[in-house]
PDB file of N, CA and C in Angstrom:
ATOM      1  N   SER A   1      -0.594  -1.687 -11.093  1.00 65.00           N
ATOM      2  CA  SER A   1       0.761  -1.099 -10.797  1.00 65.00           C
ATOM      3  C   SER A   1       1.999  -2.182 -11.212  1.00 65.00           C
ATOM      4  N   SER A   2       2.943  -1.978 -12.127  1.00 85.00           N
ATOM      5  CA  SER A   2       4.221  -2.912 -11.759  1.00 85.00           C
ATOM      6  C   SER A   2       4.976  -2.797 -11.131  1.00 85.00           C
ATOM      7  N   VAL A   3       4.850  -1.769 -10.293  1.00 85.00           N
ATOM      8  CA  VAL A   3       5.736  -1.506  -8.938  1.00 85.00           C
ATOM      9  C   VAL A   3       5.201  -2.515  -7.907  1.00 85.00           C
ATOM     10  N   THR A   4       3.907  -2.398  -7.785  1.00 84.00           N
ATOM     11  CA  THR A   4       3.344  -3.146  -6.828  1.00 84.00           C
ATOM     12  C   THR A   4       3.518  -4.938  -7.254  1.00 84.00           C
ATOM     13  N   LYS A   5       3.230  -5.101  -8.568  1.00 85.00           N
ATOM     14  CA  LYS A   5       3.397  -6.426  -8.891  1.00 85.00           C
ATOM     15  C   LYS A   5       4.739  -6.721  -8.288  1.00 85.00           C
ATOM     16  N   TYR A   6       5.897  -6.158  -8.684  1.00 88.00           N
ATOM     17  CA  TYR A   6       7.358  -6.479  -8.569  1.00 88.00           C
ATOM     18  C   TYR A   6       7.485  -6.619  -7.250  1.00 88.00           C
ATOM     19  N   ALA A   7       7.104  -5.455  -6.285  1.00 87.00           N
ATOM     20  CA  ALA A   7       7.226  -5.798  -4.680  1.00 87.00           C
ATOM     21  C   ALA A   7       6.481  -7.036  -4.319  1.00 87.00           C
ATOM     22  N   GLU A   8       5.475  -7.479  -4.617  1.00 86.00           N
ATOM     23  CA  GLU A   8       4.729  -8.371  -4.493  1.00 86.00           C
ATOM     24  C   GLU A   8       5.701  -9.897  -4.767  1.00 86.00           C
ATOM     25  N   LYS A   9       6.086  -9.791  -5.753  1.00 89.00           N
ATOM     26  CA  LYS A   9       6.965 -10.598  -6.294  1.00 89.00           C
ATOM     27  C   LYS A   9       8.233 -11.036  -5.285  1.00 89.00           C
ATOM     28  N   VAL A  10       8.646 -10.089  -4.995  1.00 90.00           N
ATOM     29  CA  VAL A  10       9.862  -9.931  -3.851  1.00 90.00           C
ATOM     30  C   VAL A  10       9.554 -10.463  -2.750  1.00 90.00           C
ATOM     31  N   MET A  11       8.423  -9.746  -2.156  1.00 88.00           N
ATOM     32  CA  MET A  11       7.846 -10.648  -1.024  1.00 88.00           C
ATOM     33  C   MET A  11       7.681 -11.878  -0.759  1.00 88.00           C
ATOM     34  N   LEU A  12       7.155 -12.225  -1.844  1.00 89.00           N
ATOM     35  CA  LEU A  12       6.956 -13.998  -2.141  1.00 89.00           C
ATOM     36  C   LEU A  12       7.938 -14.792  -2.308  1.00 89.00           C
ATOM     37  N   ALA A  13       8.940 -14.225  -2.891  1.00 92.00           N
ATOM     38  CA  ALA A  13      10.097 -14.907  -3.296  1.00 92.00           C
ATOM     39  C   ALA A  13      10.902 -15.120  -2.164  1.00 92.00           C
ATOM     40  N   SER A  14      10.988 -13.944  -1.327  1.00 94.00           N
ATOM     41  CA  SER A  14      11.844 -13.947   0.047  1.00 94.00           C
ATOM     42  C   SER A  14      10.743 -14.803   1.298  1.00 94.00           C
ATOM     43  N   GLY A  15       9.652 -15.245   1.019  1.00 92.00           N
ATOM     44  CA  GLY A  15       9.125 -16.197   1.966  1.00 92.00           C
ATOM     45  C   GLY A  15       8.369 -15.159   2.937  1.00 92.00           C
ATOM     46  N   MET A  16       8.334 -14.283   2.713  1.00 91.00           N
ATOM     47  CA  MET A  16       7.645 -13.101   3.558  1.00 91.00           C
ATOM     48  C   MET A  16       6.122 -13.115   3.783  1.00 91.00           C
ATOM     49  N   GLY A  17       5.505 -13.704   2.743  1.00 86.00           N
ATOM     50  CA  GLY A  17       4.230 -13.540   2.113  1.00 86.00           C
ATOM     51  C   GLY A  17       3.933 -12.415   1.350  1.00 86.00           C
ATOM     52  N   ARG A  18       2.394 -12.359   1.437  1.00 84.00           N
ATOM     53  CA  ARG A  18       1.723 -11.272   0.393  1.00 84.00           C
ATOM     54  C   ARG A  18       2.100  -9.981   1.209  1.00 84.00           C
ATOM     55  N   LEU A  19       2.305  -8.939   0.018  1.00 83.00           N
ATOM     56  CA  LEU A  19       2.281  -7.535   0.583  1.00 83.00           C
ATOM     57  C   LEU A  19       1.181  -7.359   0.967  1.00 83.00           C
ATOM     58  N   GLN A  20       1.129  -6.284   1.980  1.00 86.00           N
ATOM     59  CA  GLN A  20       0.124  -5.956   2.793  1.00 86.00           C
ATOM     60  C   GLN A  20       0.136  -4.257   2.555  1.00 86.00           C
ATOM     61  N   PHE A  21       1.333  -3.762   2.540  1.00 91.00           N
ATOM     62  CA  PHE A  21       1.303  -2.267   2.456  1.00 91.00           C
ATOM     63  C   PHE A  21       2.928  -1.820   1.986  1.00 91.00           C
ATOM     64  N   LEU A  22       2.616  -0.811   0.807  1.00 91.00           N
ATOM     65  CA  LEU A  22       3.690  -0.268   0.385  1.00 91.00           C
ATOM     66  C   LEU A  22       3.598   1.368   0.595  1.00 91.00           C
ATOM     67  N   HIS A  23       4.773   1.723   0.872  1.00 95.00           N
ATOM     68  CA  HIS A  23       4.772   3.014   0.808  1.00 95.00           C
ATOM     69  C   HIS A  23       6.513   3.585   0.259  1.00 95.00           C
ATOM     70  N   LEU A  24       6.133   4.448  -0.793  1.00 94.00           N
ATOM     71  CA  LEU A  24       7.106   4.918  -1.673  1.00 94.00           C
ATOM     72  C   LEU A  24       7.349   6.454  -1.085  1.00 94.00           C
ATOM     73  N   GLN A  25       8.785   6.809  -0.934  1.00 95.00           N
ATOM     74  CA  GLN A  25       8.818   8.440  -0.542  1.00 95.00           C
ATOM     75  C   GLN A  25       9.678   8.783  -1.701  1.00 95.00           C
ATOM     76  N   ALA A  26       9.083   9.828  -2.193  1.00 96.00           N
ATOM     77  CA  ALA A  26      10.091  10.905  -3.072  1.00 96.00           C
ATOM     78  C   ALA A  26      10.363  12.505  -2.580  1.00 96.00           C
ATOM     79  N   SER A  27      11.153  13.150  -3.022  1.00 95.00           N
ATOM     80  CA  SER A  27      11.016  14.525  -2.454  1.00 95.00           C
ATOM     81  C   SER A  27      10.067  15.394  -2.430  1.00 95.00           C
ATOM     82  N   ASN A  28       9.071  14.982  -3.332  1.00 96.00           N
ATOM     83  CA  ASN A  28       7.953  15.874  -3.420  1.00 96.00           C
ATOM     84  C   ASN A  28       6.504  15.276  -3.138  1.00 96.00           C
ATOM     85  N   GLY A  29       6.640  13.952  -2.339  1.00 97.00           N
ATOM     86  CA  GLY A  29       5.284  13.442  -1.668  1.00 97.00           C
ATOM     87  C   GLY A  29       5.653  11.724  -1.480  1.00 97.00           C
ATOM     88  N   VAL A  30       4.656  11.259  -1.105  1.00 97.00           N
ATOM     89  CA  VAL A  30       4.380   9.869  -0.953  1.00 97.00           C
ATOM     90  C   VAL A  30       3.477   9.243  -1.323  1.00 97.00           C
ATOM     91  N   LEU A  31       3.613   7.866  -1.841  1.00 95.00           N
ATOM     92  CA  LEU A  31       2.603   7.120  -2.567  1.00 95.00           C
ATOM     93  C   LEU A  31       2.304   5.923  -1.418  1.00 95.00           C
ATOM     94  N   LEU A  32       1.048   5.661  -1.067  1.00 96.00           N
ATOM     95  CA  LEU A  32       0.938   4.690  -0.215  1.00 96.00           C
ATOM     96  C   LEU A  32      -0.252   3.687  -0.732  1.00 96.00           C
ATOM     97  N   VAL A  33       0.300   2.353  -0.819  1.00 94.00           N
ATOM     98  CA  VAL A  33      -0.539   1.498  -1.234  1.00 94.00           C
ATOM     99  C   VAL A  33      -1.015   0.235  -0.408  1.00 94.00           C
ATOM    100  N   VAL A  34      -2.496  -0.205  -0.751  1.00 93.00           N
ATOM    101  CA  VAL A  34      -2.864  -1.291   0.204  1.00 93.00           C
ATOM    102  C   VAL A  34      -3.867  -2.155  -0.757  1.00 93.00           C
ATOM    103  N   ALA A  35      -3.347  -3.376  -0.756  1.00 86.00           N
ATOM    104  CA  ALA A  35      -4.241  -4.214  -1.622  1.00 86.00           C
ATOM    105  C   ALA A  35      -5.311  -4.997  -0.991  1.00 86.00           C
ATOM    106  N   THR A  36      -6.339  -5.024  -1.511  1.00 87.00           N
ATOM    107  CA  THR A  36      -7.496  -5.615  -1.084  1.00 87.00           C
ATOM    108  C   THR A  36      -7.526  -7.258  -1.039  1.00 87.00           C
ATOM    109  N   ARG A  37      -8.415  -7.896  -0.768  1.00 84.00           N
ATOM    110  CA  ARG A  37      -8.583  -9.517  -0.847  1.00 84.00           C
ATOM    111  C   ARG A  37      -9.033  -9.741  -2.330  1.00 84.00           C
ATOM    112  N   SER A  38      -9.821  -8.586  -2.970  1.00 84.00           N
ATOM    113  CA  SER A  38      -9.798  -8.857  -4.388  1.00 84.00           C
ATOM    114  C   SER A  38      -8.903  -8.444  -5.231  1.00 84.00           C
ATOM    115  N   GLU A  39      -7.617  -8.430  -4.751  1.00 81.00           N
ATOM    116  CA  GLU A  39      -6.392  -7.726  -5.546  1.00 81.00           C
ATOM    117  C   GLU A  39      -6.905  -6.013  -5.994  1.00 81.00           C
ATOM    118  N   ILE A  40      -7.771  -5.575  -5.512  1.00 88.00           N
ATOM    119  CA  ILE A  40      -7.920  -3.979  -5.950  1.00 88.00           C
ATOM    120  C   ILE A  40      -6.903  -3.399  -4.890  1.00 88.00           C
ATOM    121  N   LEU A  41      -6.038  -2.329  -5.797  1.00 90.00           N
ATOM    122  CA  LEU A  41      -5.459  -1.426  -4.822  1.00 90.00           C
ATOM    123  C   LEU A  41      -6.061  -0.278  -4.530  1.00 90.00           C
ATOM    124  N   VAL A  42      -5.701   0.216  -3.107  1.00 94.00           N
ATOM    125  CA  VAL A  42      -6.359   1.299  -2.560  1.00 94.00           C
ATOM    126  C   VAL A  42      -5.009   2.191  -2.488  1.00 94.00           C
ATOM    127  N   VAL A  43      -4.868   3.542  -2.873  1.00 94.00           N
ATOM    128  CA  VAL A  43      -3.786   4.208  -3.182  1.00 94.00           C
ATOM    129  C   VAL A  43      -4.345   5.780  -2.525  1.00 94.00           C
ATOM    130  N   ALA A  44      -3.047   6.140  -2.055  1.00 96.00           N
ATOM    131  CA  ALA A  44      -2.909   7.372  -1.568  1.00 96.00           C
ATOM    132  C   ALA A  44      -1.854   8.271  -2.345  1.00 96.00           C
ATOM    133  N   ILE A  45      -1.871   9.443  -2.580  1.00 97.00           N
ATOM    134  CA  ILE A  45      -0.854  10.113  -2.913  1.00 97.00           C
ATOM    135  C   ILE A  45      -1.038  11.309  -1.973  1.00 97.00           C
ATOM    136  N   ALA A  46       0.119  11.813  -1.425  1.00 97.00           N
ATOM    137  CA  ALA A  46       0.383  12.665  -0.177  1.00 97.00           C
ATOM    138  C   ALA A  46       1.245  13.662  -0.354  1.00 97.00           C
ATOM    139  N   GLU A  47       1.652  14.891   0.373  1.00 97.00           N
ATOM    140  CA  GLU A  47       2.787  15.586   0.494  1.00 97.00           C
ATOM    141  C   GLU A  47       3.472  14.912   1.542  1.00 97.00           C
ATOM    142  N   PRO A  48       4.882  15.395   1.368  1.00 95.00           N
ATOM    143  CA  PRO A  48       5.747  14.682   2.340  1.00 95.00           C
ATOM    144  C   PRO A  48       5.716  14.567   3.627  1.00 95.00           C
ATOM    145  N   SER A  49       4.848  15.530   4.053  1.00 95.00           N
ATOM    146  CA  SER A  49       4.952  16.008   5.776  1.00 95.00           C
ATOM    147  C   SER A  49       3.480  15.309   6.282  1.00 95.00           C
ATOM    148  N   VAL A  50       2.796  14.354   5.213  1.00 96.00           N
ATOM    149  CA  VAL A  50       1.738  13.640   5.811  1.00 96.00           C
ATOM    150  C   VAL A  50       2.030  12.472   6.997  1.00 96.00           C
ATOM    151  N   ASN A  51       0.884  12.559   7.850  1.00 97.00           N
ATOM    152  CA  ASN A  51       1.074  11.544   8.653  1.00 97.00           C
ATOM    153  C   ASN A  51       0.785  10.301   8.003  1.00 97.00           C
ATOM    154  N   VAL A  52       1.926   9.215   7.860  1.00 95.00           N
ATOM    155  CA  VAL A  52       1.872   8.560   7.170  1.00 95.00           C
ATOM    156  C   VAL A  52       1.118   6.954   7.990  1.00 95.00           C
ATOM    157  N   GLY A  53       1.381   7.196   9.309  1.00 95.00           N
ATOM    158  CA  GLY A  53       0.706   6.057  10.173  1.00 95.00           C
ATOM    159  C   GLY A  53      -1.005   6.383  10.059  1.00 95.00           C
ATOM    160  N   LEU A  54      -1.498   7.419  10.031  1.00 97.00           N
ATOM    161  CA  LEU A  54      -2.932   7.930  10.053  1.00 97.00           C
ATOM    162  C   LEU A  54      -3.612   7.453   8.449  1.00 97.00           C
ATOM    163  N   VAL A  55      -2.573   7.681   7.326  1.00 97.00           N
ATOM    164  CA  VAL A  55      -3.010   7.439   6.396  1.00 97.00           C
ATOM    165  C   VAL A  55      -3.029   6.007   6.047  1.00 97.00           C
ATOM    166  N   ARG A  56      -2.321   5.203   6.480  1.00 95.00           N
ATOM    167  CA  ARG A  56      -2.206   4.004   6.628  1.00 95.00           C
ATOM    168  C   ARG A  56      -3.285   3.281   7.177  1.00 95.00           C
ATOM    169  N   LEU A  57      -3.685   3.632   8.443  1.00 96.00           N
ATOM    170  CA  LEU A  57      -4.984   3.261   8.892  1.00 96.00           C
ATOM    171  C   LEU A  57      -6.047   3.499   7.991  1.00 96.00           C
ATOM    172  N   GLU A  58      -6.356   4.569   7.605  1.00 96.00           N
ATOM    173  CA  GLU A  58      -7.559   4.854   6.684  1.00 96.00           C
ATOM    174  C   GLU A  58      -7.399   3.871   5.603  1.00 96.00           C
ATOM    175  N   LEU A  59      -6.185   3.730   4.857  1.00 96.00           N
ATOM    176  CA  LEU A  59      -6.287   2.996   3.605  1.00 96.00           C
ATOM    177  C   LEU A  59      -6.404   1.279   3.774  1.00 96.00           C
ATOM    178  N   ILE A  60      -6.206   0.955   5.162  1.00 94.00           N
ATOM    179  CA  ILE A  60      -6.663  -0.389   5.556  1.00 94.00           C
ATOM    180  C   ILE A  60      -8.326  -0.686   5.857  1.00 94.00           C
ATOM    181  N   ARG A  61      -8.646   0.359   6.286  1.00 95.00           N
ATOM    182  CA  ARG A  61     -10.154   0.568   6.846  1.00 95.00           C
ATOM    183  C   ARG A  61     -10.833   0.649   5.457  1.00 95.00           C
ATOM    184  N   ALA A  62     -10.223   1.352   4.512  1.00 95.00           N
ATOM    185  CA  ALA A  62     -11.111   1.493   3.065  1.00 95.00           C
ATOM    186  C   ALA A  62     -10.851   0.098   2.343  1.00 95.00           C
ATOM    187  N   ALA A  63      -9.605  -0.395   2.372  1.00 92.00           N
ATOM    188  CA  ALA A  63      -9.428  -2.005   1.741  1.00 92.00           C
ATOM    189  C   ALA A  63     -10.340  -2.857   2.448  1.00 92.00           C
ATOM    190  N   GLU A  64     -10.578  -3.012   3.638  1.00 92.00           N
ATOM    191  CA  GLU A  64     -11.560  -3.900   4.291  1.00 92.00           C
ATOM    192  C   GLU A  64     -12.973  -3.794   3.887  1.00 92.00           C
ATOM    193  N   ALA A  65     -13.302  -2.378   3.358  1.00 93.00           N
ATOM    194  CA  ALA A  65     -14.672  -2.271   3.133  1.00 93.00           C
ATOM    195  C   ALA A  65     -14.808  -2.656   1.355  1.00 93.00           C
ATOM    196  N   VAL A  66     -13.680  -2.955   0.881  1.00 88.00           N
ATOM    197  CA  VAL A  66     -14.071  -3.299  -0.362  1.00 88.00           C
ATOM    198  C   VAL A  66     -14.216  -4.677  -0.422  1.00 88.00           C
ATOM    199  N   LYS A  67     -15.449  -5.385  -1.001  1.00 67.00           N
ATOM    200  CA  LYS A  67     -15.525  -6.632  -1.025  1.00 67.00           C
ATOM    201  C   LYS A  67     -15.150  -7.282  -2.290  1.00 67.00           C
TER     202      LYS A  67
END
């Protein structure tokens, strides 16, 4: 995703390191992204009322399972 690549560039340019978690919120929902070690993106699209913390934990678990 170009948004993820851009966010990664900003994080690296600012000296903050690699992007670990991306959370975009819009009026009709949220987009949550976690990158794996092999540069695969694990993505969730959810309703605005979602428990972002819980989804984040599940995305991290899924990303860790990807080899």
